[in-house]
Coordinates of C-alpha atoms in Angstrom, one line a residue:
M1 CA -27.4 -2.2 22.9
S2 CA -25.4 0.6 24.2
A3 CA -25.6 4.0 22.6
W4 CA -22.1 4.3 21.9
V5 CA -21.6 1.2 19.8
L6 CA -20.6 2.1 16.2
P7 CA -21.8 -0.2 13.5
D8 CA -19.4 -2.8 12.3
H9 CA -16.7 -1.4 10.6
I10 CA -16.9 2.1 11.4
A11 CA -14.7 3.4 14.0
D12 CA -14.0 6.5 15.7
V13 CA -10.3 8.0 14.8
L14 CA -8.5 9.3 18.0
P15 CA -6.1 12.0 18.2
S16 CA -2.7 10.6 17.3
E17 CA -4.1 8.6 14.2
A18 CA -6.1 11.5 13.1
R19 CA -3.1 13.9 13.4
H20 CA -1.1 11.3 11.0
I21 CA -4.2 11.2 8.8
E22 CA -4.5 14.7 8.5
E23 CA -0.7 15.2 7.7
L24 CA -0.6 12.6 4.9
R25 CA -3.9 14.3 3.5
R26 CA -2.1 17.6 3.4
G27 CA 1.0 16.3 2.1
L28 CA -0.6 14.0 -0.6
L29 CA -2.8 16.9 -1.8
D30 CA 0.5 19.1 -2.2
T31 CA 2.2 16.3 -4.0
A32 CA -0.8 16.3 -6.4
R33 CA -0.7 20.2 -6.9
G34 CA 3.2 19.8 -7.5
Y35 CA 2.2 17.9 -10.8
G36 CA -0.4 20.2 -11.8
Y37 CA -3.3 19.0 -10.3
E38 CA -6.4 21.0 -9.4
L39 CA -8.7 20.1 -6.2
V40 CA -12.2 19.5 -6.6
M41 CA -14.8 18.7 -3.9
P42 CA -17.8 16.6 -5.1
P43 CA -20.7 16.3 -2.9
L44 CA -21.1 13.2 -0.3
V45 CA -24.8 12.4 -1.6
E46 CA -26.4 13.1 -4.9
H47 CA -28.8 11.5 -7.1
L48 CA -28.6 7.5 -7.4
E49 CA -28.8 7.6 -11.4
S50 CA -25.8 10.1 -11.3
L51 CA -23.6 8.1 -8.9
L52 CA -24.2 4.9 -10.5
T53 CA -25.1 4.9 -14.3
G54 CA -22.5 3.1 -16.2
T55 CA -20.6 2.0 -13.4
G56 CA -21.9 -1.6 -12.8
E57 CA -23.1 -3.9 -10.1
A58 CA -20.1 -3.9 -8.0
L59 CA -20.5 -0.2 -7.2
D60 CA -24.2 -0.5 -6.8
L61 CA -23.8 -3.0 -4.4
M62 CA -21.3 -1.0 -2.3
T63 CA -23.6 2.3 -2.3
F64 CA -26.0 3.4 0.4
K65 CA -29.4 4.3 -0.6
L66 CA -31.7 6.7 0.9
V67 CA -34.7 9.0 0.0
D68 CA -34.4 12.5 -0.4
Q69 CA -37.2 14.3 2.0
L70 CA -37.3 17.3 -0.4
S71 CA -37.8 15.6 -3.6
G72 CA -38.7 12.1 -2.9
R73 CA -36.3 10.9 -5.3
T74 CA -33.5 8.4 -4.3
L75 CA -30.0 9.4 -3.4
G76 CA -26.9 7.6 -2.9
L77 CA -24.0 8.3 -0.4
R78 CA -21.0 7.9 -2.8
A79 CA -19.0 4.8 -2.8
D80 CA -16.6 6.1 -5.1
S81 CA -15.7 9.7 -6.2
T82 CA -14.2 8.8 -9.9
P83 CA -17.9 9.0 -11.4
Q84 CA -18.4 12.2 -9.6
V85 CA -15.4 13.8 -10.9
A86 CA -16.1 12.7 -14.5
R87 CA -19.7 14.3 -14.2
I88 CA -17.4 17.7 -12.9
D89 CA -15.2 17.3 -15.9
A90 CA -17.9 16.7 -18.4
H91 CA -20.4 19.4 -17.4
L92 CA -18.9 21.8 -15.2
L93 CA -15.7 22.4 -16.4
N94 CA -16.0 21.2 -20.1
R95 CA -12.5 22.2 -21.0
Q96 CA -11.5 21.0 -24.3
G97 CA -7.7 20.1 -23.3
V98 CA -6.2 18.2 -20.6
A99 CA -7.9 18.5 -17.3
R100 CA -5.8 17.4 -14.2
L101 CA -8.2 17.2 -11.1
S102 CA -7.7 15.7 -7.3
Y103 CA -9.6 15.2 -4.5
C104 CA -9.9 13.9 -1.0
G105 CA -12.9 13.1 1.2
P106 CA -14.9 10.3 3.0
V107 CA -17.0 7.7 1.0
V108 CA -19.1 5.0 2.6
H109 CA -19.5 1.3 1.6
T110 CA -22.2 -1.0 2.2
R111 CA -19.8 -4.2 2.9
I112 CA -16.0 -4.9 3.0
D113 CA -14.2 -6.6 0.4
R114 CA -11.5 -7.8 2.8
P115 CA -10.9 -8.5 6.6
L116 CA -10.4 -5.6 9.0
A117 CA -11.4 -2.9 6.2
S118 CA -13.2 0.3 6.9
R119 CA -16.6 1.2 5.4
E120 CA -16.0 4.6 5.7
P121 CA -12.4 5.3 3.9
L122 CA -10.7 8.4 3.2
Q123 CA -10.4 8.6 -0.4
F124 CA -7.8 10.5 -2.1
G125 CA -7.4 10.1 -6.2
A126 CA -5.9 12.1 -8.8
E127 CA -7.2 11.6 -12.4
I128 CA -6.2 13.1 -16.1
Y129 CA -8.9 13.7 -18.5
G130 CA -8.7 14.7 -22.2
H131 CA -5.4 12.6 -23.2
A132 CA -5.4 9.0 -24.5
G133 CA -1.8 8.3 -24.8
L134 CA 0.6 6.4 -22.6
E135 CA 2.0 9.5 -21.4
A136 CA -1.1 10.0 -19.2
D137 CA -0.9 6.4 -18.0
L138 CA 2.7 6.9 -17.0
E139 CA 2.3 10.2 -15.1
V140 CA -0.6 8.8 -13.0
V141 CA 1.9 5.6 -12.2
E142 CA 4.3 8.1 -11.3
L143 CA 2.1 10.3 -9.3
A144 CA 0.9 7.5 -7.1
R145 CA 4.6 6.4 -6.4
A146 CA 5.5 10.0 -5.5
C147 CA 2.4 9.9 -3.0
L148 CA 3.4 6.6 -1.6
R149 CA 6.9 7.7 -0.8
H150 CA 5.8 11.0 0.3
A151 CA 3.8 8.9 3.1
G152 CA 7.1 6.8 3.9
V153 CA 6.8 3.6 1.7
H154 CA 9.7 3.2 -0.3
T155 CA 9.7 -0.5 -1.5
L156 CA 6.9 -0.7 -4.0
L157 CA 5.4 -3.3 -6.2
L158 CA 3.6 -2.0 -9.4
D159 CA 1.1 -4.9 -10.4
L160 CA -0.2 -4.4 -14.0
A161 CA -3.4 -5.6 -16.1
D162 CA -5.2 -4.5 -19.0
V163 CA -9.1 -5.1 -19.7
R164 CA -8.3 -5.0 -23.4
V165 CA -6.4 -8.6 -23.1
I166 CA -9.8 -10.1 -21.8
D167 CA -11.8 -8.3 -24.4
A168 CA -9.4 -9.5 -27.2
V169 CA -9.9 -12.9 -25.9
L170 CA -13.9 -12.6 -26.3
A171 CA -13.8 -10.4 -29.4
S172 CA -15.0 -13.3 -31.6
V173 CA -18.0 -14.2 -29.7
Q174 CA -21.4 -12.7 -28.8
L175 CA -22.1 -12.9 -25.4
D176 CA -25.0 -11.0 -23.3
A177 CA -24.1 -8.8 -20.3
E178 CA -24.6 -11.5 -17.8
H179 CA -22.4 -14.1 -19.2
T180 CA -19.6 -11.6 -19.6
R181 CA -20.2 -10.6 -16.0
Q182 CA -19.9 -14.0 -14.6
I183 CA -16.6 -14.6 -16.8
H184 CA -15.0 -11.5 -15.2
A185 CA -15.8 -12.6 -11.9
A186 CA -14.4 -15.9 -12.6
L187 CA -11.4 -14.4 -14.1
A188 CA -11.2 -12.0 -10.9
G189 CA -11.4 -14.8 -8.6
K190 CA -9.2 -17.1 -10.7
D191 CA -12.0 -19.8 -10.2
A192 CA -11.0 -22.5 -13.0
A193 CA -13.8 -24.5 -12.5
A194 CA -16.3 -22.0 -12.9
L195 CA -14.5 -20.6 -16.3
Q196 CA -14.6 -24.2 -17.4
G197 CA -18.3 -24.2 -17.1
L198 CA -19.0 -20.7 -18.3
S199 CA -17.0 -21.4 -21.6
Q200 CA -18.1 -24.9 -22.4
H201 CA -20.1 -23.8 -25.2
L202 CA -17.9 -21.4 -26.6
P203 CA -15.2 -22.1 -29.6
E204 CA -12.2 -24.1 -28.4
R205 CA -9.8 -21.3 -29.3
V206 CA -11.4 -19.1 -26.9
R207 CA -12.2 -21.4 -24.3
S208 CA -8.5 -22.4 -24.2
D209 CA -7.6 -18.9 -24.2
L210 CA -9.8 -17.9 -21.0
C211 CA -8.9 -20.9 -19.1
A212 CA -5.1 -19.8 -19.8
L213 CA -5.8 -16.3 -18.5
P214 CA -5.4 -17.0 -14.7
G215 CA -2.2 -18.8 -14.9
L216 CA -0.8 -15.6 -16.8
F217 CA 0.6 -13.9 -13.7
G218 CA 3.9 -13.1 -12.4
G219 CA 7.1 -11.3 -13.7
I220 CA 7.3 -9.1 -16.8
E221 CA 8.1 -12.2 -18.7
V222 CA 4.5 -13.0 -18.7
L223 CA 3.8 -10.4 -21.5
A224 CA 5.8 -12.6 -23.6
E225 CA 4.5 -16.1 -22.6
A226 CA 1.1 -14.5 -23.3
R227 CA 1.8 -13.4 -27.0
T228 CA 2.8 -17.0 -27.7
R229 CA -0.4 -18.8 -26.0
L230 CA -3.1 -16.6 -26.7
A231 CA -4.6 -16.1 -30.2
P232 CA -3.2 -13.1 -31.6
S233 CA -4.9 -10.0 -32.8
V234 CA -4.2 -6.1 -33.1
A235 CA -5.9 -5.4 -30.1
L236 CA -4.0 -8.2 -27.8
H237 CA -0.7 -7.1 -29.3
T238 CA -1.4 -3.2 -28.4
A239 CA -2.4 -4.0 -25.1
L240 CA 0.7 -6.3 -24.3
D241 CA 2.8 -3.5 -26.2
D242 CA 1.4 -0.8 -23.9
L243 CA 2.1 -3.1 -21.0
V244 CA 5.4 -3.5 -21.5
W245 CA 6.4 0.0 -22.2
L246 CA 4.8 1.0 -18.8
A247 CA 6.6 -1.9 -17.0
S248 CA 9.7 -1.0 -18.4
Q249 CA 9.4 2.7 -17.4
A250 CA 8.4 1.5 -13.9
Q251 CA 11.2 -0.6 -13.5
G252 CA 13.5 2.4 -14.5
Q253 CA 12.2 4.2 -11.7
G254 CA 13.1 1.7 -9.2
M255 CA 9.7 0.0 -8.7
N256 CA 9.3 -4.1 -8.9
V257 CA 6.9 -5.0 -11.4
S258 CA 4.5 -7.9 -11.5
I259 CA 1.9 -9.0 -14.2
D260 CA -1.6 -10.6 -13.8
L261 CA -3.5 -10.7 -17.1
A262 CA -6.5 -11.9 -15.4
D263 CA -7.0 -9.1 -12.7
L264 CA -10.5 -7.7 -12.8
R265 CA -10.8 -6.4 -9.3
G266 CA -12.6 -3.4 -8.7
Y267 CA -15.3 -1.6 -10.9
A268 CA -16.6 -2.2 -14.3
Y269 CA -15.8 1.3 -15.8
Y270 CA -12.1 0.5 -16.6
T271 CA -11.3 0.1 -20.2
G272 CA -7.7 -0.3 -20.5
M273 CA -4.6 -0.6 -18.5
R274 CA -5.5 -1.2 -14.7
F275 CA -2.9 -1.1 -11.9
A276 CA -2.2 -1.7 -8.2
V277 CA 0.5 -0.3 -6.0
F278 CA 1.7 -2.7 -3.2
A279 CA 4.1 -2.0 -0.5
Q280 CA 6.6 -4.9 0.0
D281 CA 8.5 -5.8 3.4
T282 CA 11.4 -7.1 4.1
Q283 CA 10.1 -10.8 3.9
G284 CA 8.5 -9.9 0.5
A285 CA 5.0 -9.7 1.7
A286 CA 2.7 -7.3 0.0
T287 CA 0.0 -5.0 1.1
E288 CA -2.1 -3.0 -1.8
L289 CA -2.2 0.6 -1.0
A290 CA -3.3 2.4 -4.4
R291 CA -5.2 1.2 -7.3
G292 CA -6.3 2.7 -10.6
G293 CA -6.2 2.6 -14.3
R294 CA -8.0 3.7 -17.9
Y295 CA -11.6 4.5 -17.8
D296 CA -12.2 6.2 -21.2
E297 CA -16.0 5.4 -21.2
V298 CA -16.7 6.9 -17.8
G299 CA -17.7 10.4 -19.0
A300 CA -19.9 9.3 -21.8
V301 CA -23.2 8.9 -19.5
F302 CA -22.7 12.6 -18.8
G303 CA -22.9 13.1 -22.7
R304 CA -19.2 13.8 -22.8
K305 CA -16.8 10.7 -23.5
R306 CA -13.1 11.8 -22.8
P307 CA -10.0 9.6 -22.1
A308 CA -9.3 9.4 -18.6
V309 CA -6.8 7.5 -16.3
G310 CA -6.5 7.9 -12.7
F311 CA -6.0 6.4 -9.3
S312 CA -7.2 6.3 -5.7
L313 CA -6.0 5.3 -2.2
D314 CA -7.6 5.0 1.3
I315 CA -5.4 7.4 3.8
K316 CA -6.9 5.5 6.6
E317 CA -5.5 2.3 5.5
L318 CA -2.1 3.8 4.2
V319 CA -1.7 5.2 7.8
S320 CA -2.0 1.6 9.1
A321 CA 0.6 0.5 6.7
V322 CA 3.4 3.4 7.5
A323 CA 5.4 4.3 10.4
P324 CA 4.0 7.2 12.6
R325 CA 5.5 10.5 12.1
P326 CA 7.2 12.1 14.9
L327 CA 5.1 14.6 16.9
V328 CA 6.6 18.2 16.5
A329 CA 7.4 19.3 20.4
A330 CA 5.2 21.8 21.7
I331 CA 5.9 24.9 24.3
R332 CA 4.0 24.6 27.6
A333 CA 2.7 27.9 29.1
P334 CA 0.8 29.0 32.2
W335 CA -2.5 29.9 31.9
G336 CA -3.1 33.7 32.8
M337 CA -4.7 37.1 31.7
A338 CA -1.4 39.0 32.1
P339 CA -1.2 41.0 28.7
G340 CA 2.5 40.2 28.1
L341 CA 1.8 36.4 28.8
R342 CA -1.2 36.6 26.1
R343 CA 1.0 38.5 23.7
S344 CA 3.6 36.1 23.8
V345 CA 1.4 32.9 23.4
A346 CA -0.3 34.7 20.3
A347 CA 3.1 35.4 18.7
L348 CA 4.4 32.1 19.0
R349 CA 1.3 30.6 17.6
A350 CA 1.5 33.1 14.8
E351 CA 5.1 31.9 14.3
G352 CA 3.6 28.3 13.8
H353 CA 4.6 27.0 17.3
T354 CA 2.0 24.6 19.2
V355 CA 1.6 26.4 22.5
V356 CA -0.4 24.5 25.3
C357 CA -1.7 26.5 27.8
V358 CA -2.0 24.4 31.0
L359 CA -5.1 25.2 32.7
P360 CA -5.2 25.8 36.6
G361 CA -5.1 22.4 38.6
H362 CA -3.9 20.4 35.7
E363 CA -0.3 21.0 35.7
H364 CA 0.9 17.2 36.0
E365 CA -1.8 15.6 33.4
V366 CA -0.4 13.8 30.4
N367 CA -1.0 15.7 27.0
E368 CA -0.5 14.1 23.5
F369 CA 1.8 17.1 22.7
H370 CA 5.2 16.5 24.0
C371 CA 6.5 19.9 25.3
D372 CA 10.4 20.2 25.3
R373 CA 10.3 24.1 26.1
E374 CA 8.3 26.2 28.9
L375 CA 6.9 29.8 28.3
V376 CA 8.2 31.5 31.7
A377 CA 8.4 35.2 33.0
D378 CA 11.6 36.9 32.3
P379 CA 12.8 38.1 35.5
A380 CA 14.8 40.8 34.0
H381 CA 11.8 42.4 32.2
A382 CA 8.4 43.3 33.8
D383 CA 5.3 41.7 31.9
A384 CA 7.8 40.0 29.5
W385 CA 8.3 36.1 28.7
T386 CA 10.6 34.0 27.1
V387 CA 11.1 30.2 26.0
K388 CA 13.4 27.9 27.9
S389 CA 14.2 24.3 27.3
L390 CA 12.7 21.7 29.9

C-alpha cells in the first residue's frame, strides 16, 4: 500500500476549502460570542470513562480507544464534545447561574453514519447550562439559525421531536435497559416489524401507541394528532405543549417546521426536546446541517446535574453544502531587499491586505490568490513604492 494513502473517510483539506472552513469557523464563533457564549477548548483525548460514562452505546461505538503509555489507562479520542463541556461546567467553572459555552475542534469517529461522511468532523457547538425553561431551548434554536444564515443558508427546515413523548408512552411498564434500547433503535429506524415484535408482550394500549409513533411525522398538525391518538398523560401533554410553542416561535422567524415524534437518532444523553436543522433547496430536498436538544442528565455523572441544552454541527459538512465565498483579491509584489519595498509590503500587510511576493523565476505561475493590484516602484520618488491596478 502506498505510504500516502489515507484511511477510509479521512481526507486532506486543500487550500481553497481550508480557507472557506477557517472563514466559517471564525464567523460561527463570532456569532456565538455575539449571543454571550464563552469559548472553551476541551482536550482531544482523555480518560475513556470520563468521555463515555452516561452517554450510551452509540457514542461508545463511535469512539477510538488507545492505551496511555504514561499511566496504562485506557484513553479515548473524543467523538463528541458535549460530555467534555458538561465536565467543564460541572467541575472547572462550577457556576451557580447560567453558563453559555461554545467550542470548535476536531472529533474522530470509528465509523460513518451516512455515505460520504467524514470520520474527522470539525465540530462547532454551543450550549446553555443552568436554565430549564423553554427560553433556553428557543435561544439555542435561534443561534443555530443565525449560524447557518451566516454561512449562507437561508431556507431552513426545523425538525422537532421530544424524548419525553416516548418516555410517556412507556411510563406504565417496567423495561430493562436492553429492551428499551432495542425499542428506541426500532423507533429511530421506523422499523414497524421490529416494533411489533418488541412490544408483543406489552399491554395493548402501550403496544398500540408505540406502533403509532413512527407514523406521527409531518407538519405541525402532527402534534394535535398525537393528542388524540396517544394515551393522555401530564408528561405527554407537557412535551407536546412545549413543541407547539417552539414550533410557533420558529415559524414566526421564517423557519419551516416539521415534526417527527419517533426521532431518536443521535446519542442517548438527550432527555427532552430534540431538533435538527436542514437546508432546503428549490426542489424541496433537505440536507441536515445541525442537530441538538436538551440533555439535563449529562452532568450528573460528574456529580453536578444541571439543566442543559445545545446544538452542534460539522463545519466540513457545512462547507460542502454552501456556495464558496469569494476570495478577497490580493496585491502582487516583486521579491526584493530594497528597504522601501520591504517597508511598503509590511505596511500593506499590517493594514490587512494580502501581499503575495513573487519569488524570482516564478513570475508566471498561478497562485490561489487572485491579484488585482500590483506594488510597483514610484518613478517620482527614490525607494518609494505604490499600488496600482492590474
